[in-house]
Coordinates of C-alpha atoms in Angstrom, one line a residue:
Chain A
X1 CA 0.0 0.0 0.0
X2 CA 1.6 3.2 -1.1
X3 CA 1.2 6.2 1.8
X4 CA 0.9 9.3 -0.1
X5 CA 2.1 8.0 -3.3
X6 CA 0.5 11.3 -5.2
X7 CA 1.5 14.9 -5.4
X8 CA -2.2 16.4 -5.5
X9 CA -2.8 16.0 -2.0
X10 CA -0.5 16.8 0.2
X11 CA -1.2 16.1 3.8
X12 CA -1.7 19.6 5.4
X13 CA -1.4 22.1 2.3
X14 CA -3.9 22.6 -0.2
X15 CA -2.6 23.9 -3.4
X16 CA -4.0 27.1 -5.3
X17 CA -5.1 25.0 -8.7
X18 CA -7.2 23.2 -6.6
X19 CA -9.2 25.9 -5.3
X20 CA -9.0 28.1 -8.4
X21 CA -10.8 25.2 -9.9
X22 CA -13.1 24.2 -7.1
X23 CA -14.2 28.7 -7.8
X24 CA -14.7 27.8 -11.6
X25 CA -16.7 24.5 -11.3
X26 CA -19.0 26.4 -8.5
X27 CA -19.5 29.7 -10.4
X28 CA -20.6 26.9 -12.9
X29 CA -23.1 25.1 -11.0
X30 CA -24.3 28.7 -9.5
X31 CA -24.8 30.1 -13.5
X32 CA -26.7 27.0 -14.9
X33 CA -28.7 27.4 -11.5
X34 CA -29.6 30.8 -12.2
X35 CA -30.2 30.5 -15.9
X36 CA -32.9 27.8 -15.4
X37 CA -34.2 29.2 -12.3
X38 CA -34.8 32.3 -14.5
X39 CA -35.2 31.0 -18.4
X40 CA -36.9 27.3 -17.2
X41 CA -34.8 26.0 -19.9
X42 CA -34.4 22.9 -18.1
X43 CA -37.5 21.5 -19.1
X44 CA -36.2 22.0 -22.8
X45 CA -33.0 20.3 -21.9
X46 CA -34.5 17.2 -20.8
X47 CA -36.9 17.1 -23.7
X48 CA -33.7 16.5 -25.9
X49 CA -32.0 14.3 -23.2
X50 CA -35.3 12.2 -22.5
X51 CA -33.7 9.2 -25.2
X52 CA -31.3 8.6 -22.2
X53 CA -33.9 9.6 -19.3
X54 CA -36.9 7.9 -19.7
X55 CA -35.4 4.3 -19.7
X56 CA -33.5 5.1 -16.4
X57 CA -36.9 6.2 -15.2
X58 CA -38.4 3.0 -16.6
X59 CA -35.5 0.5 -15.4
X60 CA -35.2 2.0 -11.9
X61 CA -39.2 1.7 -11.5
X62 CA -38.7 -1.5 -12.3
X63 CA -38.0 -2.6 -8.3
X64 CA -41.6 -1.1 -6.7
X65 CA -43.0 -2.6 -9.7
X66 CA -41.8 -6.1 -9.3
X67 CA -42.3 -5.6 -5.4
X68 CA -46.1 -4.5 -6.6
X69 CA -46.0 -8.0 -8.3
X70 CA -45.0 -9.6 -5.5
X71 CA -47.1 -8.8 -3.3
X72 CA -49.8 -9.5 -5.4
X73 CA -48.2 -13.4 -5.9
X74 CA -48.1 -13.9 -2.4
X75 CA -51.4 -12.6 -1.1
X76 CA -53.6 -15.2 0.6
X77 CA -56.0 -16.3 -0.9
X78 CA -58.2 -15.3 2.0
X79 CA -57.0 -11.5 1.5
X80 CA -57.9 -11.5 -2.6
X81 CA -61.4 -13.0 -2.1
X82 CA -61.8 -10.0 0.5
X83 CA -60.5 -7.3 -1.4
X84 CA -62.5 -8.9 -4.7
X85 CA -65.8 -9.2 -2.5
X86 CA -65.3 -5.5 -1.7
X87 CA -64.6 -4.6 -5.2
X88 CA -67.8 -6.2 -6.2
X89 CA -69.7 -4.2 -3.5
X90 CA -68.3 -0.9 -4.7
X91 CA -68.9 -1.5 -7.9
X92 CA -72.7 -2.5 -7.1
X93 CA -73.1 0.7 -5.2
X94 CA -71.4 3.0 -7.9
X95 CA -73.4 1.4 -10.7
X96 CA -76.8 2.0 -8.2
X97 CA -75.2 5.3 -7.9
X98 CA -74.6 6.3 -11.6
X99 CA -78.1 4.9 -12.7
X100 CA -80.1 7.2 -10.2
X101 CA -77.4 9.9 -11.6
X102 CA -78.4 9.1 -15.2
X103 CA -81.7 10.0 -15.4
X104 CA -80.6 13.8 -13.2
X105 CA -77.2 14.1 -15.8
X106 CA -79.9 13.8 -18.3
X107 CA -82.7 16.8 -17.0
X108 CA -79.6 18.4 -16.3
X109 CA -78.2 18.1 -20.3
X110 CA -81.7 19.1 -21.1
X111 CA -81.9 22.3 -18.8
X112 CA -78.4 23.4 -19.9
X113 CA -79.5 23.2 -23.3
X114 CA -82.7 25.2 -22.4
X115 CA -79.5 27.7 -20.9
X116 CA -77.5 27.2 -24.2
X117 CA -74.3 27.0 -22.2
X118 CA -71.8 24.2 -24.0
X119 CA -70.9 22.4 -20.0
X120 CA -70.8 19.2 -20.3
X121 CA -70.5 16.2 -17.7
X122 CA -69.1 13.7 -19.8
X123 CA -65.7 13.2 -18.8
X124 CA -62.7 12.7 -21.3
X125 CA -60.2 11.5 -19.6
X126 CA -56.7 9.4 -20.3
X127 CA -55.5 5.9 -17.9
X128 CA -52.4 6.8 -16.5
X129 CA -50.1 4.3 -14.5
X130 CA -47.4 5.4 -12.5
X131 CA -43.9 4.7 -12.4
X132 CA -42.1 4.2 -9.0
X133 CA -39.2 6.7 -9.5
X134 CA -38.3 8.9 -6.4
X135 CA -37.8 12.4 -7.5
X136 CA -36.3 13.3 -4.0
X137 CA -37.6 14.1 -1.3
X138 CA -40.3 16.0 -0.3
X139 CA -40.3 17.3 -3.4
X140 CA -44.1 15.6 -4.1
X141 CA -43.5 14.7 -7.8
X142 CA -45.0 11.6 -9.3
X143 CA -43.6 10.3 -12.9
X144 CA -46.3 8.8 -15.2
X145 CA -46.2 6.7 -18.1
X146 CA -48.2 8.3 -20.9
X147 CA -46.2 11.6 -22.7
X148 CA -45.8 13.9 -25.6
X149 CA -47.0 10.8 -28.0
X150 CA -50.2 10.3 -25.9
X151 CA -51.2 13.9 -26.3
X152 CA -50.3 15.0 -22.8
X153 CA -49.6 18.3 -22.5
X154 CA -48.3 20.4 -19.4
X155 CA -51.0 22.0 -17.5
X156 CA -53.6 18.8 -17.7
X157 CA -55.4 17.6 -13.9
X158 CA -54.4 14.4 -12.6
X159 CA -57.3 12.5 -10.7
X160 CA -57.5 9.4 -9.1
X161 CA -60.9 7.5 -7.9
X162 CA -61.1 9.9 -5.0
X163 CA -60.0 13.8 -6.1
X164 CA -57.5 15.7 -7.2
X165 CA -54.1 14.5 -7.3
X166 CA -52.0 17.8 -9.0
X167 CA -51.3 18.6 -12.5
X168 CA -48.4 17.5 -15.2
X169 CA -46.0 20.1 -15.1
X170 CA -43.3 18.4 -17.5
X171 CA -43.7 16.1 -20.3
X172 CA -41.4 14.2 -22.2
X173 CA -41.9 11.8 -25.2
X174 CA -43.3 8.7 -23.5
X175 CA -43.3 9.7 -19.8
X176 CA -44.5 13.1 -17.8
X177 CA -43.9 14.5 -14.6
X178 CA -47.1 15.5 -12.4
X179 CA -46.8 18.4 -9.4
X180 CA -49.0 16.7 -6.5
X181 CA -50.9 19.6 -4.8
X182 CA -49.6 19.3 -1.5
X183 CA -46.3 20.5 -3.1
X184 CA -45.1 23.6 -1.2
X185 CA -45.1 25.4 -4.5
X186 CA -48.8 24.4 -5.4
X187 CA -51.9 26.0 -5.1
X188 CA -55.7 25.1 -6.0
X189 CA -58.6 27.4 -5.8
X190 CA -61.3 25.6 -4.3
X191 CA -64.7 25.8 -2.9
X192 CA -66.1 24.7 0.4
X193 CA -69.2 22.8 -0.5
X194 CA -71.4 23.3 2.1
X195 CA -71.2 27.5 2.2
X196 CA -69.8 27.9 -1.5
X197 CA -66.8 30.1 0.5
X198 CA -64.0 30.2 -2.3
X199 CA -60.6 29.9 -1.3
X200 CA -57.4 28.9 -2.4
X201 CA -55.8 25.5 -0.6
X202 CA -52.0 25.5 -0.6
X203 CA -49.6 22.7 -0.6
X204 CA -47.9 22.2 3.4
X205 CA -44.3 22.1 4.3
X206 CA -44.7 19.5 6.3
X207 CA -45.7 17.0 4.0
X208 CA -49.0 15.1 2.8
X209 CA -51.3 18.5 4.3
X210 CA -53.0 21.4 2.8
X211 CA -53.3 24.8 3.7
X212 CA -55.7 27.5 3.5
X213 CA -54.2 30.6 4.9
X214 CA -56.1 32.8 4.4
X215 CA -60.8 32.5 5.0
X216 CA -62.2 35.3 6.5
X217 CA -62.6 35.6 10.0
X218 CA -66.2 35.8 9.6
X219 CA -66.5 32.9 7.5
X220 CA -68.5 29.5 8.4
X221 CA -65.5 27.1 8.1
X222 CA -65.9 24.2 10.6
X223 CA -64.3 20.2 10.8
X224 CA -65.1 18.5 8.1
X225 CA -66.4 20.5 5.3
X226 CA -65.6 19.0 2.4
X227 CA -63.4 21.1 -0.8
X228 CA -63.8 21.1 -4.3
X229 CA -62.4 22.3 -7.2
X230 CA -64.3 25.9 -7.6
X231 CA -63.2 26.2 -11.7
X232 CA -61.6 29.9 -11.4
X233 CA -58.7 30.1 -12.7
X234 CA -59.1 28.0 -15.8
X235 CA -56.9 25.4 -14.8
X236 CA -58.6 23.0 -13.0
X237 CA -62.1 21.7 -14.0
X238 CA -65.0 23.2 -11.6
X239 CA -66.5 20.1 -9.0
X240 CA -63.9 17.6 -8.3
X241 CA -63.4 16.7 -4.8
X242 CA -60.1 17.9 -3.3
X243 CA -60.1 17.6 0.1
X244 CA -61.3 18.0 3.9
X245 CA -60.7 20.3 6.4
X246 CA -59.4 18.5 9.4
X247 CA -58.5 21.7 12.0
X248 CA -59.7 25.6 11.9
X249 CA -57.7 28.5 13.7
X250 CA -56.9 31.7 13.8
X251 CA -53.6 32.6 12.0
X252 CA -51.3 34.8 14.6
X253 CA -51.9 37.8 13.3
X254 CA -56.2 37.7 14.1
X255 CA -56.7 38.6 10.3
X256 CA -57.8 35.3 9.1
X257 CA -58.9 31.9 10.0
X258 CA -55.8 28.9 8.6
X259 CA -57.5 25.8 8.4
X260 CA -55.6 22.5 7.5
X261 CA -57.1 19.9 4.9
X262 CA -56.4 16.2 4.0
X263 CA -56.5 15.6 0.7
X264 CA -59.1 13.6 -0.7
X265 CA -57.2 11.8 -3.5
X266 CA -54.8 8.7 -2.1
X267 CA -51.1 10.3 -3.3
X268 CA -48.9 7.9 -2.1
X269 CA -51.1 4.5 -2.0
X270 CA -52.4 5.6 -6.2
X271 CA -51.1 2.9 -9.3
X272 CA -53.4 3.9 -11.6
X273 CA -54.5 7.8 -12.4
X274 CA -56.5 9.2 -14.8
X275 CA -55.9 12.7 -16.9
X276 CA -58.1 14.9 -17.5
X277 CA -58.4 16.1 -21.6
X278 CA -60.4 18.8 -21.5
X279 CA -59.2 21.7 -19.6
X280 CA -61.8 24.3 -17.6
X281 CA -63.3 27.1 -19.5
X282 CA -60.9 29.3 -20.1
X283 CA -61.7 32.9 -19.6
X284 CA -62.1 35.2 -22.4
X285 CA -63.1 34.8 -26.4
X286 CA -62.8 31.2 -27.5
X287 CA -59.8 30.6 -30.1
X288 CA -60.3 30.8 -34.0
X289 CA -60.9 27.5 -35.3
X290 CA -57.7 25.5 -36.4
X291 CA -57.6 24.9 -40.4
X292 CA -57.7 21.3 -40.8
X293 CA -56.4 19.1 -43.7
X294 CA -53.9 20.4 -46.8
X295 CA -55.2 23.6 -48.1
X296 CA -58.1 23.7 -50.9
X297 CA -56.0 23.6 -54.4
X298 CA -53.6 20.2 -53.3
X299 CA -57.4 18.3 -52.1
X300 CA -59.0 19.2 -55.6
X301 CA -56.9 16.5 -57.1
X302 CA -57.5 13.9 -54.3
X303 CA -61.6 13.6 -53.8
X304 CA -61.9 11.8 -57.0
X305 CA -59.5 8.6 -55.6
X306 CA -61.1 9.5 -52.2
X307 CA -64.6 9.1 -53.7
X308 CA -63.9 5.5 -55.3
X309 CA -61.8 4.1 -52.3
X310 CA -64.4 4.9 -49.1
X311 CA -62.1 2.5 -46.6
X312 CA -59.7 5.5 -46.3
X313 CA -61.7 7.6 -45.2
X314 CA -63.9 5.2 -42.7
X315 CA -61.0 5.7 -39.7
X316 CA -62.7 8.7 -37.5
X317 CA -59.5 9.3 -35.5
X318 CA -56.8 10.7 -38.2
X319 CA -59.0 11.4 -41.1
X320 CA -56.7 14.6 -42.4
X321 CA -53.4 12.5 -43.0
X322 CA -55.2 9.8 -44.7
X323 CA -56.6 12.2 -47.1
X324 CA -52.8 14.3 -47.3
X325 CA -51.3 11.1 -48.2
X326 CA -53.8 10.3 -50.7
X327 CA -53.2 13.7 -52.4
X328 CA -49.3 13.4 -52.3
X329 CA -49.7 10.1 -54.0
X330 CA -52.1 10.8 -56.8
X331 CA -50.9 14.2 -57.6
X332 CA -47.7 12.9 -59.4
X333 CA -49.9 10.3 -61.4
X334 CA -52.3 13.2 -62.5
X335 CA -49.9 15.5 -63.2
X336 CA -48.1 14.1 -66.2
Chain B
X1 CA -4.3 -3.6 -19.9
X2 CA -7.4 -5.6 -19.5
X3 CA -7.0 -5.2 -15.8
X4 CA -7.0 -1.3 -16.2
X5 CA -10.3 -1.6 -18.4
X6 CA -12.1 -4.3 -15.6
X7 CA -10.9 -1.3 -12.7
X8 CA -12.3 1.6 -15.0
X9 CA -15.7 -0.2 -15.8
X10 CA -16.2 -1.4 -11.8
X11 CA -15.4 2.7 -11.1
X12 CA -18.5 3.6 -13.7
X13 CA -20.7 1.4 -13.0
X14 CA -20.6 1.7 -8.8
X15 CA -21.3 5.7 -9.8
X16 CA -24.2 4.8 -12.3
X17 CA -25.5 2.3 -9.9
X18 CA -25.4 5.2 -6.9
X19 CA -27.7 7.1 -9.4
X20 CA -30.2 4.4 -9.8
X21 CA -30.5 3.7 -6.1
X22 CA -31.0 7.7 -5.8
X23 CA -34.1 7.4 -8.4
X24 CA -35.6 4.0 -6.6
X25 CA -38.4 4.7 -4.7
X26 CA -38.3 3.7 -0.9
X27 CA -41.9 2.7 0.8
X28 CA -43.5 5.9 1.9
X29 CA -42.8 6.4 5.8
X30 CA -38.7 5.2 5.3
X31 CA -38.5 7.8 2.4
X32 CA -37.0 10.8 4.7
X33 CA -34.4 7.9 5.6
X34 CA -32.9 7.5 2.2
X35 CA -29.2 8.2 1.9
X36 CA -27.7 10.4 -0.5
X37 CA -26.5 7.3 -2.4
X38 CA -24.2 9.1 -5.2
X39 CA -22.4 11.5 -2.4
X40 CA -21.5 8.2 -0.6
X41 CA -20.1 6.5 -3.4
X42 CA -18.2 9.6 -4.8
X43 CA -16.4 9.7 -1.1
X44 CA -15.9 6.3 -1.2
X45 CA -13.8 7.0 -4.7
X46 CA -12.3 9.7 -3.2
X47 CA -10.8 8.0 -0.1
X48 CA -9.9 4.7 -2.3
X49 CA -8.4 6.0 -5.5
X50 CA -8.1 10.1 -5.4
X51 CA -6.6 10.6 -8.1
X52 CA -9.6 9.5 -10.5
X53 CA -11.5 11.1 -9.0
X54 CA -11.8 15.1 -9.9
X55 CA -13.8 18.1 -9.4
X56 CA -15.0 17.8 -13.2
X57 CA -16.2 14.1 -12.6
X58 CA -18.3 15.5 -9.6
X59 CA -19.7 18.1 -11.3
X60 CA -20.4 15.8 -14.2
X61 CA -21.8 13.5 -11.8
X62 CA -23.9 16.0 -10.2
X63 CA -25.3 17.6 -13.6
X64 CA -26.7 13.8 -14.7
X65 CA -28.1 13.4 -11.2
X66 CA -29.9 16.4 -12.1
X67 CA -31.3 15.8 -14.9
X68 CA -32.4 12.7 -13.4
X69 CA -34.2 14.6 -11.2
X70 CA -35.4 17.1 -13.1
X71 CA -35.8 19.7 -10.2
X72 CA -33.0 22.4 -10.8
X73 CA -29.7 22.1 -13.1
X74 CA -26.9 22.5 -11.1
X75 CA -27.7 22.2 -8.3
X76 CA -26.4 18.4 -7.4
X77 CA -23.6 19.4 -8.8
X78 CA -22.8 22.1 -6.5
X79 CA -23.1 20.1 -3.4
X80 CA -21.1 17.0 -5.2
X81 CA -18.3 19.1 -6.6
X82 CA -18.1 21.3 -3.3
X83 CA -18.0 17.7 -1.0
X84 CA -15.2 16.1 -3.3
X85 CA -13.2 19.1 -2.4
X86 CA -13.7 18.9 1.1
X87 CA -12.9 15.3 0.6
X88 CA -10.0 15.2 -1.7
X89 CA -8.5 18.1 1.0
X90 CA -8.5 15.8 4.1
X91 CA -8.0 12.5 2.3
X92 CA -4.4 11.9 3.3
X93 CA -5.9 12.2 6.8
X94 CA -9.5 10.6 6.8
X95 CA -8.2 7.4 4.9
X96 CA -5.7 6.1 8.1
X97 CA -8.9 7.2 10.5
X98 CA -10.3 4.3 12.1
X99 CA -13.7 3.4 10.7
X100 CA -16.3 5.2 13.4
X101 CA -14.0 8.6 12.7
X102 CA -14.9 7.8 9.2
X103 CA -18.3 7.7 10.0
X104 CA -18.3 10.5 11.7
X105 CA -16.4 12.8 9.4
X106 CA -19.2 11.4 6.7
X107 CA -22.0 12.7 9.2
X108 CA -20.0 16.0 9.0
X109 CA -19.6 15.8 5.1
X110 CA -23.1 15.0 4.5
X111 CA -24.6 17.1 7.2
X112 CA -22.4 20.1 5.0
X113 CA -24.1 18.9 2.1
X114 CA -27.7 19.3 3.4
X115 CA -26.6 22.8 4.8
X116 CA -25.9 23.8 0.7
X117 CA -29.1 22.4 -0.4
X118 CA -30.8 24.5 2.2
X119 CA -29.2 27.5 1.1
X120 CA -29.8 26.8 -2.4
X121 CA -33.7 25.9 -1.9
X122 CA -34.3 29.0 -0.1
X123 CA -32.5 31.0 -2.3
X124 CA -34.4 29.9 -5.0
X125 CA -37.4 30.8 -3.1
X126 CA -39.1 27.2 -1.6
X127 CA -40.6 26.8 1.9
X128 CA -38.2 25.3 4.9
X129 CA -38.1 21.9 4.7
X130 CA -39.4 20.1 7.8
X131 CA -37.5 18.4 10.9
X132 CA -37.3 14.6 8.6
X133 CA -35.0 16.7 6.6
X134 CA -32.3 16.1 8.9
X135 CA -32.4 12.1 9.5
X136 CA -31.0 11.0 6.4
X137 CA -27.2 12.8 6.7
X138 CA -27.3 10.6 10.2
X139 CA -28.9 7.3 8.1
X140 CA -26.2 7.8 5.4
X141 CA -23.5 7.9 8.1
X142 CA -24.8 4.9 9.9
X143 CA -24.4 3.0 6.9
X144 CA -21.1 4.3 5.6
X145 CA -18.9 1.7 7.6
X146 CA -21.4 -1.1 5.7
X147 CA -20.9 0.4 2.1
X148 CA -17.5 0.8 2.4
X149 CA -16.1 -2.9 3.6
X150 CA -19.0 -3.9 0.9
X151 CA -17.3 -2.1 -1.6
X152 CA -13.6 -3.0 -0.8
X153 CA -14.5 -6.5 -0.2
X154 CA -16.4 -6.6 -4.0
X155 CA -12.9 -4.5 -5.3
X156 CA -10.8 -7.6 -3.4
X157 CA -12.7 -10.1 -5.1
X158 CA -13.0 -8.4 -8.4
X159 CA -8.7 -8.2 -8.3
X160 CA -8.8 -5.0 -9.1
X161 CA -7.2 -3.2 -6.4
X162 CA -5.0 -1.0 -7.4
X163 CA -0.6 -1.5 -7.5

């Protein structure tokens, strides 16, 4: 074993390179900090990096999932047939549930229409799983296994069975990162159900809590009122249950009452989620209609073929590039 | 030759693994106890073989572990480059301590570490992070004797130590 066999570190002295580089290396770190703290260019960065990203997230998910499976292959038989007979029952009482609701979503289409407002109460909405990556933590991100290529875009609602889980703040080609909303940095504006008080819940410091600073003194907040969604805001859908207030009180400074919620949604027992396509009214004039399809003079050509071959045009989904490629292949043939 | 490339390829991959174990999810109430994996393994480099270890490969290190975790660039890197220094500094001295000194100079390392990554959070304008925040510099020096015999004893057996 050599003692000391190298130059670079002497035993008491520390040489000047040294620190003239450790200065260089941490102005570095401090100047990408800054430039992404300020441009968010991050996000753009790991767009172009996600090749090499998104297969580390999927490999290193790989342990909770197989532990998932585990568990699964191990559970008694006794435990199964319980959590299936309770299954069963839920279903049974949501399907009672949604036929009396039926009939009501129904008046309800009709009296809207009576209204003419557009609402609707149809849901479109996207299955989700997640993957089991650890993001750090308390830093109440979740990674989720639909992206770019499944139409995901930043800004959509993640829900679960119960409420609100957050919204995808970062997507990448096949995977997207989701904000929970008990992140620090998160906030909701909500409504409490029973007195239509809106508020705003914010995520908690301290973990899987919300927040609402700031209700009026005056206010009728007690235990247990329930929160949802209240639609201002335009970012998250009006109705959807968020959470309950567990604890009123006065904040220290006798302005306004702080009361503390538990979120409705299950954020750390959740596999599968489910996005949320249509995003709330947005405030203000709706926007001009996109122009669809290849413009007027390159179709001419194409509704002839289009006319005697009616299987292209039967798919519902991607109609416009089954017509484009139809004109880019029969123009050359027509030309000449 | 092939002994130089077997050493090299044990160095990456320990540094690679340290980032997966960083990105593996622990069960919900242990997850304030998870160590900062890649610092450990970077000291562990540092004390066995100091001169491979650099500055640029800890700020290299620290720039893919965040992008891994896509939270702010840089700011791994920071803490990692700043703790190889520290390291690299006293490794003359900290590699002929016996192993509970080790320990506790890793408690002091780490503990350093969480100190930057407070500074840098609140700079960049988050909340405080609660009390939990503190546990895992203690976990990570708890298990530092563990990782390193683990480690020297997988080096022995691989044949690759070095001279």
């Amino acid at each position: 074993m050599a003692l000391n066999r190298d130059d670079s570190s002497p035993l008491f002295a520390g040489s000047v390179a040294g620190t003239l580089k450790l200065i260089v290396y941490l102005a570095l770190a401090c100047i990408l900090m800054v430039l992404d703290h300020r441009g968010g260019w991050l996000a753009n960065v790991r767009y172009g990096l996600s090749l090499v990203v998104e297969p580390v997230y999927r490999i290193a998910g790989l342990p909770s999932q197989g532990f998932h499976a585990a568990t699964v292959a191990f559970a008694d038989r006794q435990r199964l047939t319980e959590s299936n007979q309770r299954l069963r029952e839920d279903l049974l009482l949501a399907n009672a549930k949604l036929n009396r609701m039926a009939s009501v979503a129904e008046q309800n289409t009709r009296l809207k229409e009576l209204l003419d407002t557009q609402h609707s109460l149809n849901l479109n909405v996207q299955l989700a799983r997640l993957i089991g990556v650890d993001l750090g933590t308390f830093r109440h991100r979740i990674v989720l296994n639909v992206g770019a290529r499944d139409q995901v875009k930043p800004g959509q609602v993640v829900i679960d069975a119960r409420g609100v889980m957050g919204q995808v703040v970062d997507v990448m080609p096949t995977t997207s990162v989701a904000m929970l909303i008990t992140d620090p940095n998160h906030a909701i504006p909500v409504t409490i159900e029973r007195t239509g008080l809106r508020t705003i819940a914010y995520g908690s410091r301290a973990g899987d809590m919300l927040v609402l600073p700031n209700i009026p003194v005056s206010s009728d907040v007690r235990e247990g009122d329930k929160l949802v969604t209240s639609g201002l805001g335009g970012r998250f859908p009006p109705g959807f249950p968020v959470g309950e207030i567990r604890d009123v009180a006065q904040t220290p400074s006798g302005t306004f009452l702080s009361a503390q919620a538990r979120p409705a949604a299950d954020l750390d027992r959740s596999e599968d989620v489910l996005l949320l396509h249509d995003l709330a009214e947005p405030a203000g004039p709706p926007p001009p209609a996109p122009v669809a399809g290849p413009p007027a003079d390159m179709a001419m050509p194409a509704a002839p073929p289009a006319a005697t071959l009616p299987s292209v045009t039967s798919p519902t989904a991607t109609p416009v590039p089954a017509r484009a490629s139809t004109a880019t292949t029969t123009r050359p043939a027509v030309n000449p | 030759m092939n002994r130089q490339r077997v050493r090299l390829l044990w160095f990456i991959a320990t540094l690679l693994g340290s980032l997966f174990l960083m990105l593996i999810p622990l069960p919900s109430p242990l997850t304030p106890l998870k160590p900062y994996w890649p610092a450990l393994v970077l000291l562990y480099w540092c004390l066995q073989s100091g001169d491979r270890v650099t500055l640029g490969l800890a700020f290299c290190i620290g720039v893919g572990a965040d992008l891994f975790d896509g939270v702010l660039l840089g700011e791994q890197a920071l803490r990692l480059t700043a703790m190889v220094f520290i390291a690299l500094r006293f490794r003359s001295r900290l590699r002929f301590f016996p192993m509970w000194q080790q320990s506790l100079a890793v408690l002091a390392f780490l503990l350093n570490d969480r100190v930057l990554l407070l500074l840098v959070r609140v700079l960049g304008g988050d909340a405080l992070p609660p009390a939990e925040y503190w546990i895992s510099p203690f976990v990570g020096a708890a298990i530092w004797p563990f990782l390193f015999l683990i480690l020297d004893d997988l080096r022995a057996r691989l044949r690759i130590h070095e001279a």
